[in-house]
Structures are given as structure tokens and as C-alpha cells.
Coordinates of N, CA and C and ligand atoms in Angstrom, one line a residue:
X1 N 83.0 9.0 -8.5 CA 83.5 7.9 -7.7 C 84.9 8.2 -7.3
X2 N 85.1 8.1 -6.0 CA 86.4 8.5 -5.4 C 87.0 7.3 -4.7
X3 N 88.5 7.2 -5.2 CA 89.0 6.1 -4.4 C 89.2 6.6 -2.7
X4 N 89.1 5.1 -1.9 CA 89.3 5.2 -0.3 C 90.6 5.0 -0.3
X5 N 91.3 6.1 0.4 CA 93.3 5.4 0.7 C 93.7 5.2 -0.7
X6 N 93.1 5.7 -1.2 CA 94.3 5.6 -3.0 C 93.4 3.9 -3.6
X7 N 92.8 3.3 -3.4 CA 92.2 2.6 -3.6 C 90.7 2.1 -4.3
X8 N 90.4 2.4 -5.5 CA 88.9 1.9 -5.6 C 88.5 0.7 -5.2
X9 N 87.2 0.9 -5.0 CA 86.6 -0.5 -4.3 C 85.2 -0.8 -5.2
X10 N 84.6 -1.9 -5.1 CA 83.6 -2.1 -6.1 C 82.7 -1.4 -5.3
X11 N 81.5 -1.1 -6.2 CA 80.3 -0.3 -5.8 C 79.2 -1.4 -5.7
X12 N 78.8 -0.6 -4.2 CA 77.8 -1.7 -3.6 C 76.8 -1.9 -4.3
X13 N 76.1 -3.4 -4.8 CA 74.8 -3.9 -5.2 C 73.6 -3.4 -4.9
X14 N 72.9 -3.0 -5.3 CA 71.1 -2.4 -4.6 C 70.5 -3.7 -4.7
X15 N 70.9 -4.7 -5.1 CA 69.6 -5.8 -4.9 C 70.6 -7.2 -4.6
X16 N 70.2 -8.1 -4.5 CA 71.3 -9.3 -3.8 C 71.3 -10.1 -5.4
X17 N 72.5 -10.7 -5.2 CA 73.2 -11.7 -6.4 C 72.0 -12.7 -7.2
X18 N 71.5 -12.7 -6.5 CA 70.2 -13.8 -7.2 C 68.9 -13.0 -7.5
X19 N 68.6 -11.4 -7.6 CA 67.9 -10.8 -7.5 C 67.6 -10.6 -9.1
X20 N 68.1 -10.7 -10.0 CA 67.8 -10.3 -11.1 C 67.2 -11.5 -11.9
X21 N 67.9 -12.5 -11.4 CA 67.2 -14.1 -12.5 C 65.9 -13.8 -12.5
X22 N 65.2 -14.0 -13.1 CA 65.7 -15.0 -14.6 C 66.5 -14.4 -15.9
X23 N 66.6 -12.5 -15.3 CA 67.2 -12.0 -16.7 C 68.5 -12.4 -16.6
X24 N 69.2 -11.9 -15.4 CA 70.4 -12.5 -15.0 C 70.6 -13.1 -14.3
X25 N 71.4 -14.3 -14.2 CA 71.3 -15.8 -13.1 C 72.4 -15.3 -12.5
X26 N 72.6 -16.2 -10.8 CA 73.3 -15.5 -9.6 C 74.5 -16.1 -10.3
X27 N 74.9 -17.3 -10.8 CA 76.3 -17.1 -11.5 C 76.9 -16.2 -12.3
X28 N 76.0 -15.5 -13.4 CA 76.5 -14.8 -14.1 C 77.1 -13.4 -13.0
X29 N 75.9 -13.1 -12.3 CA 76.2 -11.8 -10.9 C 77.6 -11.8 -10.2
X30 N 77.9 -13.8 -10.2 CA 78.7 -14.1 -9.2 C 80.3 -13.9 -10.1
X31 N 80.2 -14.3 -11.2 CA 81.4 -14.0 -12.4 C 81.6 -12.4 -12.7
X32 N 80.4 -11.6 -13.2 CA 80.6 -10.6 -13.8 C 80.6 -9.6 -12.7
X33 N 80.1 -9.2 -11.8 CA 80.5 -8.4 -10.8 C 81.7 -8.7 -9.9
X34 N 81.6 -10.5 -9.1 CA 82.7 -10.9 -8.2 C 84.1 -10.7 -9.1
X35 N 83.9 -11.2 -10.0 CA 85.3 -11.7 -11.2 C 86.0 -10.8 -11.8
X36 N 85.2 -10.6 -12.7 CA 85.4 -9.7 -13.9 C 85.5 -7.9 -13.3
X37 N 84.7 -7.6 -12.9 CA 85.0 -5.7 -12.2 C 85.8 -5.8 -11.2
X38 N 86.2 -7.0 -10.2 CA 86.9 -7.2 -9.1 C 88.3 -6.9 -10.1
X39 N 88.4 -7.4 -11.1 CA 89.5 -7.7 -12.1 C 90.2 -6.0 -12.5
X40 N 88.6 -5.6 -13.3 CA 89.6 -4.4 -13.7 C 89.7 -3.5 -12.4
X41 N 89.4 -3.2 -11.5 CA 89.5 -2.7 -10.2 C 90.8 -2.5 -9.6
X42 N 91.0 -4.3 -9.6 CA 92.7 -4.7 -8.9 C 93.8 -4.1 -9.9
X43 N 93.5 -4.4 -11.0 CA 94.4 -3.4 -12.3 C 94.3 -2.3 -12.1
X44 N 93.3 -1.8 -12.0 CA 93.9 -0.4 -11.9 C 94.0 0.4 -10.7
X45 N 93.8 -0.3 -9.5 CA 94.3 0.2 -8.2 C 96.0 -0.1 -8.7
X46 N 96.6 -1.3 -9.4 CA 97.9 -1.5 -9.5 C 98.7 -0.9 -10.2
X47 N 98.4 0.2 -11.1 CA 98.6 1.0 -12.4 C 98.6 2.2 -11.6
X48 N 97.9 2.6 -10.4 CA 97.8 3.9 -10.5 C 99.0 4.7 -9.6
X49 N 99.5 4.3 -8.4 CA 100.7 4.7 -8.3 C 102.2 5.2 -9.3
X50 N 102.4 6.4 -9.2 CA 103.5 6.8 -10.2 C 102.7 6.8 -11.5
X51 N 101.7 7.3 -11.5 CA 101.2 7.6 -13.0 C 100.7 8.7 -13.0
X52 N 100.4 9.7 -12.1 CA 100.1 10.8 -11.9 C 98.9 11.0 -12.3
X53 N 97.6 9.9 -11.9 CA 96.4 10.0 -11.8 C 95.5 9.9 -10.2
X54 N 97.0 9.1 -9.3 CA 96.6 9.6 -7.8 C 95.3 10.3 -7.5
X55 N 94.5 9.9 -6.8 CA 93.9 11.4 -6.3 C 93.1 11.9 -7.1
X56 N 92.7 11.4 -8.1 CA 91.9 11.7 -9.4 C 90.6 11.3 -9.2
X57 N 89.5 11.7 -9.5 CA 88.2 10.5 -9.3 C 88.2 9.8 -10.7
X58 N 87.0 9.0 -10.5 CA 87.1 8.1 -11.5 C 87.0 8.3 -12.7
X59 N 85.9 9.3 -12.9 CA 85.4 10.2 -14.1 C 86.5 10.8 -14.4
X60 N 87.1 11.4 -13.8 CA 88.3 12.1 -14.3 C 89.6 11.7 -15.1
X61 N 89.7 10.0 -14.1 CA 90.7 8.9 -15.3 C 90.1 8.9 -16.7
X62 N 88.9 8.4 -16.4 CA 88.2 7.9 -17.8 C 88.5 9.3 -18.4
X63 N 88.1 10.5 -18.3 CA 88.0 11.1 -19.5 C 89.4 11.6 -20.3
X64 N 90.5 11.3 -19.1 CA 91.7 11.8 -19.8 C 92.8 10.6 -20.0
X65 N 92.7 9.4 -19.1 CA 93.8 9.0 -19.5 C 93.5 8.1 -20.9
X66 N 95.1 7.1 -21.1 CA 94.7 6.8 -22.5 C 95.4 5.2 -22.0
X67 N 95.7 4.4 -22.8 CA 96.1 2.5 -22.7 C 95.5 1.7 -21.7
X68 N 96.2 1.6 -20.4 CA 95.9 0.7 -19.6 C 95.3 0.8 -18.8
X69 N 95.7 2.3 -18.1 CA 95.0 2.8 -17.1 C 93.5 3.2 -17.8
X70 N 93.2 3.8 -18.9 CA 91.9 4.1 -19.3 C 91.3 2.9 -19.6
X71 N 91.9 1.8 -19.8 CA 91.0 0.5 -20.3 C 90.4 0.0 -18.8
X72 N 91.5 0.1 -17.9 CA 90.8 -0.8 -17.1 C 89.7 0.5 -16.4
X73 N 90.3 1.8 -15.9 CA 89.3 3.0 -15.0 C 87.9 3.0 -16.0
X74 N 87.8 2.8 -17.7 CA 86.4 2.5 -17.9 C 85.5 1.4 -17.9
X75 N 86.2 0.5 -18.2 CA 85.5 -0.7 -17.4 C 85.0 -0.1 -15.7
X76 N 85.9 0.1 -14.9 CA 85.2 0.1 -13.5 C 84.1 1.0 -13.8
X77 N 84.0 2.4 -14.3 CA 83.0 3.3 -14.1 C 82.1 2.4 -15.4
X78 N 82.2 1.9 -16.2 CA 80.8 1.4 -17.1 C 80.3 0.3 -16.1
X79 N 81.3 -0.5 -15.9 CA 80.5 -1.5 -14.5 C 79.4 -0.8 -13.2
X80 N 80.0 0.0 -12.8 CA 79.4 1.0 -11.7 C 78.1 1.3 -12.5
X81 N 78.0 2.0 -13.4 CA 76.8 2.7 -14.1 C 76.1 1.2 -14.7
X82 N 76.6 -0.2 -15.2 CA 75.7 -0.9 -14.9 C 74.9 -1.3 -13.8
X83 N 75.8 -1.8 -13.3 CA 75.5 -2.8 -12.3 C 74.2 -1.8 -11.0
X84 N 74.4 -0.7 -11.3 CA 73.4 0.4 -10.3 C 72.0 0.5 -10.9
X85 N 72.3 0.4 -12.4 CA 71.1 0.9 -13.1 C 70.0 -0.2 -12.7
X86 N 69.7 -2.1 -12.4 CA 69.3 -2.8 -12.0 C 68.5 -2.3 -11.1
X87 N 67.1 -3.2 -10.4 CA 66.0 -3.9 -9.6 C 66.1 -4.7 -9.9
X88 N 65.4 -5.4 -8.6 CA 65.1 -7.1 -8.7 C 64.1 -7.4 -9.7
X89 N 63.9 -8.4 -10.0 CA 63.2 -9.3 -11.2 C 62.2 -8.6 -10.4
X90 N 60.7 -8.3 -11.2 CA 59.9 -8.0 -10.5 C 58.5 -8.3 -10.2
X91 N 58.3 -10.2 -11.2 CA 57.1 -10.5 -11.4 C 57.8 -12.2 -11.4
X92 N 56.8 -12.9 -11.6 CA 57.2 -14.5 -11.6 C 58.1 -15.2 -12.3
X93 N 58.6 -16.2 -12.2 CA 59.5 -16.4 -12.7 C 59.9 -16.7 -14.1
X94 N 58.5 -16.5 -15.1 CA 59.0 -16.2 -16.5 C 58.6 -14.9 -17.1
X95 N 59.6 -14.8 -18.1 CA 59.6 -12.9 -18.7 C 58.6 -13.4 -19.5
X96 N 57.1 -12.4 -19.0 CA 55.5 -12.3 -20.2 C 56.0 -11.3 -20.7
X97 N 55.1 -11.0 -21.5 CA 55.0 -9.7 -22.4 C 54.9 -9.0 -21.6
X98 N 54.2 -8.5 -21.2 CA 53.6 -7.6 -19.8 C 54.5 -7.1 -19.3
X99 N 55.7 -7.7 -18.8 CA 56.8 -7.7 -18.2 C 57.6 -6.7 -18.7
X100 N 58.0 -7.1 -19.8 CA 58.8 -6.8 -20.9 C 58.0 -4.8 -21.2
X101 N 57.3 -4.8 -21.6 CA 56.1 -3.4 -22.1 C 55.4 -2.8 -20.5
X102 N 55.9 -2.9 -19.4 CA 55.4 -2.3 -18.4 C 56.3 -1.0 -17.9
X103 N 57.3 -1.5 -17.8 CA 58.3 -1.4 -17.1 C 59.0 0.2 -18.3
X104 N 58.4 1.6 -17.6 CA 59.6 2.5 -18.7 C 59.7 3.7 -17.7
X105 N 60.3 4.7 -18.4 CA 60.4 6.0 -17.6 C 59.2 7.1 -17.6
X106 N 59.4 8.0 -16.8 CA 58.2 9.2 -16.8 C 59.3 10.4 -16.3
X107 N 58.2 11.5 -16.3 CA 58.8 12.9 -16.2 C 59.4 13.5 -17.5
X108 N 60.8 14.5 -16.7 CA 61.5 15.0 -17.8 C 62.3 13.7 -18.9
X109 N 62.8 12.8 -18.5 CA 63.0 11.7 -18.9 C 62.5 10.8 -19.8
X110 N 61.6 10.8 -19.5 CA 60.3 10.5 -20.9 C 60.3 11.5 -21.9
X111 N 59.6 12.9 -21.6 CA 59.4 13.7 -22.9 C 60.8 14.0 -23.4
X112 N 62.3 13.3 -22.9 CA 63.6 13.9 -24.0 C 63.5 12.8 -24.3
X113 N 63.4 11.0 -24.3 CA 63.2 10.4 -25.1 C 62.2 10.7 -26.3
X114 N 61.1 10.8 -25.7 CA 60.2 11.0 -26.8 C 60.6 11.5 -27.5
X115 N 61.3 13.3 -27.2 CA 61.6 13.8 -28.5 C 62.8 13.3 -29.1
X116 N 63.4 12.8 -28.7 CA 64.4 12.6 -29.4 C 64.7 11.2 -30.3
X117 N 63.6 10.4 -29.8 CA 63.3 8.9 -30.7 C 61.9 8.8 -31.0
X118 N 61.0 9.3 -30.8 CA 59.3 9.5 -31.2 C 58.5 8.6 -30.3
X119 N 59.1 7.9 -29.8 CA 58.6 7.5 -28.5 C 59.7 6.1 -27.7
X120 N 59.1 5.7 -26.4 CA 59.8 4.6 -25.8 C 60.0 3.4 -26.5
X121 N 59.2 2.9 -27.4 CA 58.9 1.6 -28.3 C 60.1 1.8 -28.9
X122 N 60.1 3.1 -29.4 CA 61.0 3.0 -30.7 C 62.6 3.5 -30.4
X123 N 62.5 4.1 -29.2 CA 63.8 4.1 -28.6 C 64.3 2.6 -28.1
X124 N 63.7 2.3 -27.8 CA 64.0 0.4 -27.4 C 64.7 0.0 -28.5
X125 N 63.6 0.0 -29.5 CA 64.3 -0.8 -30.6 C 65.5 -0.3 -31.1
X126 N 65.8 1.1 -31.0 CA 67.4 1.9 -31.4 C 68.4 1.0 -30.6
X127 N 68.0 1.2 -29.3 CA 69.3 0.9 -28.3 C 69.4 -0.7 -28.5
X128 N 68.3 -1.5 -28.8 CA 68.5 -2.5 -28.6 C 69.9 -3.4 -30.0
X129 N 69.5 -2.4 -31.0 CA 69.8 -2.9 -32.3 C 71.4 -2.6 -32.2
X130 N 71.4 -1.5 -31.8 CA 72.9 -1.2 -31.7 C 73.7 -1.5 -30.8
X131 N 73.2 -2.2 -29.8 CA 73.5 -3.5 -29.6 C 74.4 -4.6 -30.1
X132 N 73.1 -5.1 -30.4 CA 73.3 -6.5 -31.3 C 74.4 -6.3 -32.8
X133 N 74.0 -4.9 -32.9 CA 75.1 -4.9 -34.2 C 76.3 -4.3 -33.7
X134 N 76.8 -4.2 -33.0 CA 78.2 -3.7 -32.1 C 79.3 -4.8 -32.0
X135 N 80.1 -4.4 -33.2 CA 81.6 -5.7 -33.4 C 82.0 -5.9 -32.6
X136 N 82.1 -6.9 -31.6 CA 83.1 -7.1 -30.4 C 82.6 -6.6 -29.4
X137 N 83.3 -6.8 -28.3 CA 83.2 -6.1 -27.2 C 82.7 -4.8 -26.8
X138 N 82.1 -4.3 -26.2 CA 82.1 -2.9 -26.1 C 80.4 -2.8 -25.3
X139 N 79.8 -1.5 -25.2 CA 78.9 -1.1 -25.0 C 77.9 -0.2 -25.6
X140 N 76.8 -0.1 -25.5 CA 75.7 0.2 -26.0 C 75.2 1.9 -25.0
X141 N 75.0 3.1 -25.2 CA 74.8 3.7 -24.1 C 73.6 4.5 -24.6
X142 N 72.7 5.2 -23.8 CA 72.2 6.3 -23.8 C 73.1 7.5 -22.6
X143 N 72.7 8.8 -23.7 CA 73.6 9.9 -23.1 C 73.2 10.9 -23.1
X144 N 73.5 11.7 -22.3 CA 72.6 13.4 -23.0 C 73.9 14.2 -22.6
X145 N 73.3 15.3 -23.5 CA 74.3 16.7 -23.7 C 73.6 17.7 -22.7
X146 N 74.5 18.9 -22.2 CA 74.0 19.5 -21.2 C 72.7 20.1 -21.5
X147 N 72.5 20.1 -22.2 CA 71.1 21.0 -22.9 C 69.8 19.6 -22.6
X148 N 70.6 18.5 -22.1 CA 69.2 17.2 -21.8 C 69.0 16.6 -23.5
X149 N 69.7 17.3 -24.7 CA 69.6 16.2 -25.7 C 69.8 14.7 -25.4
X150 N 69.0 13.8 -26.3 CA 69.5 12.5 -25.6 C 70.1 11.5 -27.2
X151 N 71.0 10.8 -27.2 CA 71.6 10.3 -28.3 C 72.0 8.3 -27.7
X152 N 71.7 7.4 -29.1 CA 72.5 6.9 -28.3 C 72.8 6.1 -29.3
X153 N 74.8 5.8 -28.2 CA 75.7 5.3 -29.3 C 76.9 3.9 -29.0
X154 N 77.2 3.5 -30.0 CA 78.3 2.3 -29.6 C 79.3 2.4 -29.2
X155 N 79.9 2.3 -27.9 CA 81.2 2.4 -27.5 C 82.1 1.0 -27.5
X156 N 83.5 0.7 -28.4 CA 84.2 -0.2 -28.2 C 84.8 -0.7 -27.0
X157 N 85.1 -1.7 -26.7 CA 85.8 -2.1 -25.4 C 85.2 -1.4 -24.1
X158 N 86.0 -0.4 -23.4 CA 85.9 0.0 -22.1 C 85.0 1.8 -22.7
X159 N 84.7 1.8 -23.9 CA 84.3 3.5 -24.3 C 83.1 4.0 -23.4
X160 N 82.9 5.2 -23.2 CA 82.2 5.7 -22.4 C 81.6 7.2 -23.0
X161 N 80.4 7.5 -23.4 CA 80.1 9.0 -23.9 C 80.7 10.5 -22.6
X162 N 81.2 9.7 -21.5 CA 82.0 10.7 -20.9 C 83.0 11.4 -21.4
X163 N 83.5 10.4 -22.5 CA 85.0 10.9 -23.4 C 84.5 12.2 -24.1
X164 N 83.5 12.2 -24.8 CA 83.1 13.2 -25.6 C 82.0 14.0 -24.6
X165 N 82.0 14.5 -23.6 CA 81.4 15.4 -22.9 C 79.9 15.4 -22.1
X166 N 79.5 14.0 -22.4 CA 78.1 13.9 -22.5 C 78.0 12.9 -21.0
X167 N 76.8 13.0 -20.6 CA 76.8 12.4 -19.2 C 75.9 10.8 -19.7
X168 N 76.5 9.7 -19.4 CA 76.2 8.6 -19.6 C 74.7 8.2 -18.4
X169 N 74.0 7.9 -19.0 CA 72.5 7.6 -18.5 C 72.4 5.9 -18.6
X170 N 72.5 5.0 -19.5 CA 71.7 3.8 -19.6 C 72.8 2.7 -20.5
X171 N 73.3 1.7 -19.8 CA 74.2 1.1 -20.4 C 73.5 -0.5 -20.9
X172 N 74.1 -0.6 -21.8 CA 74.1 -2.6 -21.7 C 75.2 -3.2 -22.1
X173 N 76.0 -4.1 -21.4 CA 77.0 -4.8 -21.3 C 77.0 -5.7 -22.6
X174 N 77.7 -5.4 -23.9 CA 77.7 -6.5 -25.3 C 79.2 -7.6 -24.9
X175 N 80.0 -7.1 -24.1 CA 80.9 -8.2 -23.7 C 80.4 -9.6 -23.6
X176 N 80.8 -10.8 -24.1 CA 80.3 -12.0 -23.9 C 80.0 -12.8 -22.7
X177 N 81.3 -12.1 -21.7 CA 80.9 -12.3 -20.1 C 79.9 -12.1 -19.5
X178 N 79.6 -10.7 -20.4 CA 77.7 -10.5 -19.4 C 76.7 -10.9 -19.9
X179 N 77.1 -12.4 -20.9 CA 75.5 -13.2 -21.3 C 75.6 -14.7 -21.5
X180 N 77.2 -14.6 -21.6 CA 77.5 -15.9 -22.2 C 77.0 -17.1 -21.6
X181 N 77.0 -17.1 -20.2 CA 76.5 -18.5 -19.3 C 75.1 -18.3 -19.5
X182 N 74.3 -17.1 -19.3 CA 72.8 -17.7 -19.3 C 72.4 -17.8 -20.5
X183 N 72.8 -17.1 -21.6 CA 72.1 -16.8 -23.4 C 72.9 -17.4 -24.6
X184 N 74.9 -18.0 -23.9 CA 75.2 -18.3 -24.6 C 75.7 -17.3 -25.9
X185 N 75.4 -17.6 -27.3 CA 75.6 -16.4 -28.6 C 74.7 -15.9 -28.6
X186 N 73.6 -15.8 -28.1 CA 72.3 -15.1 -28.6 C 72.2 -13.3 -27.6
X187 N 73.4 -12.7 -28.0 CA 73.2 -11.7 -27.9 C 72.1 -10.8 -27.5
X188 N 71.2 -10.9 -28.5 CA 70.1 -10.2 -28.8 C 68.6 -10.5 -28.1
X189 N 69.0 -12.1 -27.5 CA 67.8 -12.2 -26.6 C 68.2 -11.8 -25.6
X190 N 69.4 -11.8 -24.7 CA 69.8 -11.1 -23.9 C 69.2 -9.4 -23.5
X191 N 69.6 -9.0 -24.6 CA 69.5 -7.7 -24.6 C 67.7 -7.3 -24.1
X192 N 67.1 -8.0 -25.4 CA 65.3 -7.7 -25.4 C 65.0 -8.2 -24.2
X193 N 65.5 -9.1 -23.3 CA 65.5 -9.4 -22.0 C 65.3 -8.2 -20.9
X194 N 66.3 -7.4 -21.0 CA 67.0 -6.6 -19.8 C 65.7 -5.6 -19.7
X195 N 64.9 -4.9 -20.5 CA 64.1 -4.2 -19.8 C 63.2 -4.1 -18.5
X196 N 62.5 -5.6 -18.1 CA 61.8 -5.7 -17.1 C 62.9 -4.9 -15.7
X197 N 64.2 -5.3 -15.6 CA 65.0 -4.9 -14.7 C 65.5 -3.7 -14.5
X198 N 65.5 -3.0 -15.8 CA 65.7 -1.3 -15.2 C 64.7 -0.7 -14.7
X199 N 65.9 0.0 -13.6 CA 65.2 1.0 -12.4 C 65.4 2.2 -13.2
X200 N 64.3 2.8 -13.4 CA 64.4 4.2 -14.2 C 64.4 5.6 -13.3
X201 N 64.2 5.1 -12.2 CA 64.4 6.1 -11.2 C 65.6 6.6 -11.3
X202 N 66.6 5.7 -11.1 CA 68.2 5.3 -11.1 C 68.6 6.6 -12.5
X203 N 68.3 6.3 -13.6 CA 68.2 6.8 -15.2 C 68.5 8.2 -14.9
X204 N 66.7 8.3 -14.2 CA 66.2 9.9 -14.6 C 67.4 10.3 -13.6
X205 N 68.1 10.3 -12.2 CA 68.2 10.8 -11.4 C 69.7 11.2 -11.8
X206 N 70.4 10.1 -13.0 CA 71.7 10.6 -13.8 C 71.1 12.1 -14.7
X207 N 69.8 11.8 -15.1 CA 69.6 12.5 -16.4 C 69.3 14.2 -15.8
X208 N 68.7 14.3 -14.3 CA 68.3 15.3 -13.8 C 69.9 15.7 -13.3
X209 N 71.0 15.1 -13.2 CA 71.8 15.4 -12.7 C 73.7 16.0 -13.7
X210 N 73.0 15.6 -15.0 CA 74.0 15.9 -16.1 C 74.5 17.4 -15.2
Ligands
MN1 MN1 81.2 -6.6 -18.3

């Protein structure tokens, strides 16, 4: 991601603000994308003059700088790599089972999960857990290593597996902002929520692209 005029700008939506309810409602869309990424954006468009990160792309802040400017440049790139990985809700308006268990990857994509968690089910349940057990703020990722290993791990606050070399594939937002209005504390239904909505196209085309 490359700033326009010295400037980042938010990264455009693939589906419209009300496209995800019921997992995500157009207020939360309208807070956590309008609000909150507009937020760390404006920070760090305002940080970056005289810091000698000018001219850098985004990836590039994140993996070297360090305080303010790194807090806010990874929020923007973890928001980007969320907010993309989304489709619209894609069945009626309540989450069935069906919903939930339809919805996975294929290709190369598939057989490095498989090998690397014994299958989709049970990769679910890794990412989901670590999650829910992630102190504070921060995020949840799948990642692979150049070789297509796939790992996945808890990052604090703004962390990103770009720090340690690895190309970030599949995020979920444990910040309270990204559940608090529709799930309230319940974290974890949140989370078991989000599968109907990933676009795994999106995934593989990170994962074909490490
Ligand atoms: Mn967030």
C-alpha cells in the first residue's frame, strides 16, 4: 500500500456498509471502518513528515518502524488486510449451521492448511481459540513462511506476522471496537460468527502471492 501525495487513504470496501449483517451490523462498519481506521490513518498521515518514513509504503513502516508511527501504520495495514478479506452475508438473515460449515478454501490453500492443522475443522478451532484467549487488544492471524508453511499466531495491539518475515493471510479483529455494539463481551461468539463471510479467494490470492 502506497501513500497518494504523502498521504494514506483508507482502502476501498468490496461490499457496501450493510453487506455483512448479520455477522457485522452497518453501525459497527460505520464506527470501525468510518471511525476507528479513519483514526489511525489521520495519525499517521500526521507523524509522518520529518520522520524519515516519507515515501515508504506501508509494509515497509510496519516492519521497521517502532512507537507511534508503528502503532498507528499497523493498525492501518491490519485494518486493510481485514476489512478486504470480507463478502457479503451470503444466505438469509439468520447464521444456520450450513452457513457456518459451507463456506472454506480449496486449492494450494487447502492442502497447506490441511497439512499444517489436519484439516479445516480443526484449523478453525486453533484460530478461533486463540482468539478468544488473546489478553487485550490485539489480533489473531494466519501466516505463511516463504516455503507456504502456514502458522497461526497472537499478535498484541497493532502486531502483525510481517514483523517476523512471514506474509499475513487471515486476520480477526479481538479489539472490543470490532464486536462490542453487536456481541457486546461475548468475544467468542463473535469470532465463531465470522466464517460465513470470508472470501477465500481474497486468502488464497495473499497466500499464492507470499
Ligand atoms: Mn479494529
Amino acid at each position: 500500500m502506497e501513500a497518494v501525495n504523502g498521504k494514506f487513504v483508507a482502502v476501498a470496501l468490496p461490499y457496501g456498509q450493510g453487506a455483512l449483517a448479520p455477522v457485522i451490523s452497518e453501525q459497527t462498519l460505520q464506527f470501525h471502518y468510518g471511525k476507528h481506521l479513519q483514526a489511525y490513518i489521520d495519525n499517521l498521515n500526521a507523524a509522518l513528515p520529518g520522520s524519515g518514513f516519507e515515501g515508504q509504503s506501508l509494509e515497509n513502516i510496519v516492519k521497521t518502524a517502532e512507537g507511534g508511527i508503528f502503532n498507528n501504520a499497523g493498525q492501518v495495514l491490519n485494518h486493510s488486510l481485514y476489512f478486504t478479506q470480507f463478502r457479503a452475508w451470503p444466505s438469509g438473515p439468520g447464521i444456520s449451521e450450513q452457513a457456518l460449515t459451507d463456506n472454506r478454501p480449496s486449492g494450494a490453500l487447502a492442502a497447506a492448511i490441511n497439512e499444517a492443522f489436519g484439516s479445516f475443522e480443526a484449523f478453525k478451532e486453533q484460530f478461533q481459540q486463540k482468539g478468544v484467549t488473546l489478553f487485550g487488544s490485539g489480533w489473531v492471524w494466519l501466516s505463511a513462511d516463504k516455503a507456504g508453511k502456514l502458522a497461526v499466531t497472537q499478535e498484541a495491539n497493532a502486531g502483525n506476522p510481517i514483523r517476523s518475515g512471514r506474509t499475513p493471510l487471515l486476520t480477526f479483529d479481538v479489539w472490543e471496537h470490532a464486536y462490542y455494539l453487536d456481541y457486546q463481551n461475548r468475544r467468542a461468539a463473535h469470532l465463531a460468527a465470522l466464517w460465513p463471510i470470508i472470501d477465500w479467494s481474497v486468502v488464497a490470492a495473499r497466500y499464492e502471492g507470499r
